């Protein structure tokens, strides 16, 4: 079975560098990297923009993991749900991560719960958000800047997931193998491994 709907991209110095980065960090080339290396310059630009967004953010790493896991799951993206569910499990525990992926009550702080709920709402129907929703985020302790950053991060994740999903990027077997059991069991949607 193919890793995606597109064949292996043409080799270029930028694609080779992206593949080498994957090998260095993960020990294999990710299927999503193969898709994105049809335009490695766009992949690099996307990664740099995301890094820039988070570089001065006061959202904690765990809050970002909650936000991305909730976004990916609400979008039905198995690839990012496995990756970010595993990351969240490492920052909390696998029960908490699995609950976030299922959209259930989880052992989260008030801020994290508000971010998970906001993620699901933005993914499901961004036009249905109201001023009362942003007020709830403020009441949970988020600043207006953090609300903007969270919303932008959700939008970036949606764009990234849409490219991966539309072009058939299958979650890597290695990714699924490394994910905690409860995280794997919670990901009952999206493309199979």
GROMACS .gro file of C-alpha atoms in nm:
model
  193
    1UNK     CA    1   0.000   0.000   0.000
    2UNK     CA    2   0.131   0.346  -0.091
    3UNK     CA    3   0.225   0.600   0.174
    4UNK     CA    4   0.010   0.861  -0.006
    5UNK     CA    5  -0.169   0.926  -0.334
    6UNK     CA    6   0.130   1.103  -0.488
    7UNK     CA    7   0.446   0.913  -0.579
    8UNK     CA    8   0.784   0.988  -0.426
    9UNK     CA    9   0.871   1.352  -0.505
   10UNK     CA   10   1.169   1.445  -0.721
   11UNK     CA   11   1.491   1.463  -0.526
   12UNK     CA   12   1.634   1.806  -0.462
   13UNK     CA   13   1.873   1.945  -0.203
   14UNK     CA   14   1.576   2.080  -0.001
   15UNK     CA   15   1.389   1.746  -0.015
   16UNK     CA   16   1.707   1.561   0.081
   17UNK     CA   17   1.752   1.794   0.380
   18UNK     CA   18   1.391   1.734   0.491
   19UNK     CA   19   1.440   1.358   0.464
   20UNK     CA   20   1.766   1.379   0.661
   21UNK     CA   21   1.590   1.585   0.932
   22UNK     CA   22   1.328   1.309   0.964
   23UNK     CA   23   1.596   1.040   0.987
   24UNK     CA   24   1.780   1.237   1.253
   25UNK     CA   25   1.470   1.296   1.467
   26UNK     CA   26   1.257   0.988   1.399
   27UNK     CA   27   1.478   0.724   1.236
   28UNK     CA   28   1.266   0.713   0.919
   29UNK     CA   29   1.115   0.946   0.657
   30UNK     CA   30   0.762   1.042   0.754
   31UNK     CA   31   0.490   0.987   0.496
   32UNK     CA   32   0.377   1.346   0.538
   33UNK     CA   33   0.729   1.466   0.456
   34UNK     CA   34   0.715   1.271   0.130
   35UNK     CA   35   0.392   1.455   0.042
   36UNK     CA   36   0.514   1.798   0.144
   37UNK     CA   37   0.847   1.754  -0.038
   38UNK     CA   38   0.669   1.813  -0.365
   39UNK     CA   39   0.728   2.171  -0.241
   40UNK     CA   40   0.990   2.152   0.034
   41UNK     CA   41   1.014   2.532   0.030
   42UNK     CA   42   0.647   2.551   0.133
   43UNK     CA   43   0.705   2.291   0.406
   44UNK     CA   44   0.997   2.495   0.541
   45UNK     CA   45   0.793   2.815   0.526
   46UNK     CA   46   0.506   2.650   0.711
   47UNK     CA   47   0.739   2.514   0.979
   48UNK     CA   48   0.912   2.850   1.019
   49UNK     CA   49   0.582   3.036   1.051
   50UNK     CA   50   0.458   2.793   1.315
   51UNK     CA   51   0.787   2.822   1.503
   52UNK     CA   52   0.768   3.201   1.487
   53UNK     CA   53   0.409   3.199   1.617
   54UNK     CA   54   0.507   2.990   1.919
   55UNK     CA   55   0.848   3.146   1.985
   56UNK     CA   56   0.704   3.440   2.177
   57UNK     CA   57   0.381   3.280   2.289
   58UNK     CA   58   0.304   3.234   2.657
   59UNK     CA   59   0.102   2.920   2.584
   60UNK     CA   60   0.278   2.631   2.756
   61UNK     CA   61   0.403   2.328   2.563
   62UNK     CA   62   0.134   2.118   2.727
   63UNK     CA   63  -0.138   2.371   2.635
   64UNK     CA   64  -0.017   2.358   2.274
   65UNK     CA   65  -0.026   1.976   2.283
   66UNK     CA   66  -0.384   1.982   2.418
   67UNK     CA   67  -0.486   2.234   2.153
   68UNK     CA   68  -0.330   2.043   1.863
   69UNK     CA   69  -0.451   1.700   1.980
   70UNK     CA   70  -0.807   1.833   2.021
   71UNK     CA   71  -0.789   2.005   1.681
   72UNK     CA   72  -0.657   1.697   1.500
   73UNK     CA   73  -0.915   1.469   1.659
   74UNK     CA   74  -1.205   1.706   1.588
   75UNK     CA   75  -1.083   1.724   1.227
   76UNK     CA   76  -1.069   1.342   1.209
   77UNK     CA   77  -0.697   1.346   1.130
   78UNK     CA   78  -0.550   1.016   1.251
   79UNK     CA   79  -0.192   1.108   1.161
   80UNK     CA   80  -0.167   1.422   1.376
   81UNK     CA   81  -0.389   1.268   1.646
   82UNK     CA   82  -0.143   0.983   1.693
   83UNK     CA   83   0.157   1.218   1.690
   84UNK     CA   84   0.013   1.483   1.921
   85UNK     CA   85  -0.176   1.234   2.137
   86UNK     CA   86   0.155   1.059   2.205
   87UNK     CA   87   0.322   1.392   2.275
   88UNK     CA   88   0.044   1.492   2.516
   89UNK     CA   89   0.065   1.151   2.687
   90UNK     CA   90   0.434   1.217   2.748
   91UNK     CA   91   0.346   1.549   2.915
   92UNK     CA   92   0.057   1.406   3.117
   93UNK     CA   93  -0.048   1.041   3.088
   94UNK     CA   94  -0.209   0.824   2.825
   95UNK     CA   95  -0.554   0.836   2.990
   96UNK     CA   96  -0.560   1.216   2.969
   97UNK     CA   97  -0.435   1.216   2.610
   98UNK     CA   98  -0.690   0.954   2.503
   99UNK     CA   99  -0.972   1.151   2.669
  100UNK     CA  100  -0.871   1.467   2.479
  101UNK     CA  101  -0.867   1.270   2.151
  102UNK     CA  102  -1.214   1.128   2.224
  103UNK     CA  103  -1.350   1.472   2.322
  104UNK     CA  104  -1.425   1.345   2.673
  105UNK     CA  105  -1.368   1.511   3.008
  106UNK     CA  106  -0.998   1.490   3.084
  107UNK     CA  107  -0.769   1.571   3.373
  108UNK     CA  108  -0.690   1.918   3.240
  109UNK     CA  109  -0.648   2.261   3.391
  110UNK     CA  110  -0.920   2.520   3.338
  111UNK     CA  111  -0.708   2.684   3.067
  112UNK     CA  112  -0.642   2.352   2.892
  113UNK     CA  113  -1.011   2.258   2.901
  114UNK     CA  114  -1.104   2.595   2.754
  115UNK     CA  115  -0.844   2.552   2.479
  116UNK     CA  116  -0.963   2.199   2.394
  117UNK     CA  117  -1.324   2.318   2.378
  118UNK     CA  118  -1.226   2.620   2.167
  119UNK     CA  119  -1.030   2.394   1.929
  120UNK     CA  120  -1.329   2.167   1.876
  121UNK     CA  121  -1.560   2.464   1.824
  122UNK     CA  122  -1.332   2.633   1.570
  123UNK     CA  123  -1.285   2.307   1.378
  124UNK     CA  124  -1.655   2.221   1.380
  125UNK     CA  125  -1.803   2.562   1.294
  126UNK     CA  126  -1.587   2.874   1.317
  127UNK     CA  127  -1.881   3.090   1.210
  128UNK     CA  128  -2.076   2.983   1.518
  129UNK     CA  129  -1.825   3.126   1.766
  130UNK     CA  130  -1.945   3.421   1.972
  131UNK     CA  131  -1.804   3.691   2.193
  132UNK     CA  132  -1.923   3.484   2.488
  133UNK     CA  133  -1.687   3.206   2.374
  134UNK     CA  134  -1.387   3.438   2.379
  135UNK     CA  135  -1.503   3.570   2.717
  136UNK     CA  136  -1.494   3.212   2.849
  137UNK     CA  137  -1.134   3.183   2.730
  138UNK     CA  138  -1.048   3.506   2.913
  139UNK     CA  139  -1.222   3.379   3.227
  140UNK     CA  140  -1.004   3.069   3.208
  141UNK     CA  141  -0.701   3.298   3.221
  142UNK     CA  142  -0.609   3.339   2.855
  143UNK     CA  143  -0.502   3.680   2.731
  144UNK     CA  144  -0.635   3.823   2.406
  145UNK     CA  145  -0.295   3.761   2.248
  146UNK     CA  146  -0.304   3.396   2.359
  147UNK     CA  147  -0.656   3.363   2.215
  148UNK     CA  148  -0.526   3.495   1.882
  149UNK     CA  149  -0.224   3.262   1.894
  150UNK     CA  150  -0.438   2.959   1.981
  151UNK     CA  151  -0.683   3.035   1.701
  152UNK     CA  152  -0.402   3.085   1.451
  153UNK     CA  153  -0.240   2.760   1.559
  154UNK     CA  154  -0.573   2.580   1.509
  155UNK     CA  155  -0.599   2.728   1.159
  156UNK     CA  156  -0.241   2.625   1.075
  157UNK     CA  157  -0.312   2.272   1.197
  158UNK     CA  158  -0.629   2.256   0.987
  159UNK     CA  159  -0.436   2.362   0.677
  160UNK     CA  160  -0.157   2.112   0.744
  161UNK     CA  161  -0.401   1.828   0.815
  162UNK     CA  162  -0.607   1.909   0.506
  163UNK     CA  163  -0.305   1.874   0.278
  164UNK     CA  164  -0.199   1.547   0.444
  165UNK     CA  165  -0.547   1.399   0.442
  166UNK     CA  166  -0.649   1.509   0.092
  167UNK     CA  167  -0.331   1.367  -0.058
  168UNK     CA  168  -0.368   1.040   0.134
  169UNK     CA  169  -0.072   1.061   0.374
  170UNK     CA  170  -0.111   0.751   0.588
  171UNK     CA  171   0.009   0.756   0.950
  172UNK     CA  172   0.349   0.593   0.975
  173UNK     CA  173   0.355   0.245   1.126
  174UNK     CA  174   0.650   0.355   1.342
  175UNK     CA  175   0.444   0.646   1.476
  176UNK     CA  176   0.157   0.417   1.571
  177UNK     CA  177   0.392   0.163   1.729
  178UNK     CA  178   0.545   0.432   1.953
  179UNK     CA  179   0.209   0.579   2.058
  180UNK     CA  180   0.071   0.459   2.393
  181UNK     CA  181  -0.198   0.191   2.368
  182UNK     CA  182  -0.484   0.413   2.491
  183UNK     CA  183  -0.389   0.682   2.239
  184UNK     CA  184  -0.393   0.426   1.956
  185UNK     CA  185  -0.731   0.295   2.075
  186UNK     CA  186  -0.877   0.648   2.086
  187UNK     CA  187  -0.788   0.714   1.722
  188UNK     CA  188  -1.080   0.540   1.553
  189UNK     CA  189  -1.106   0.791   1.265
  190UNK     CA  190  -0.912   0.910   0.965
  191UNK     CA  191  -0.677   0.714   0.744
  192UNK     CA  192  -0.555   0.379   0.875
  193UNK     CA  193  -0.190   0.316   0.953
   0.00000   0.00000   0.00000
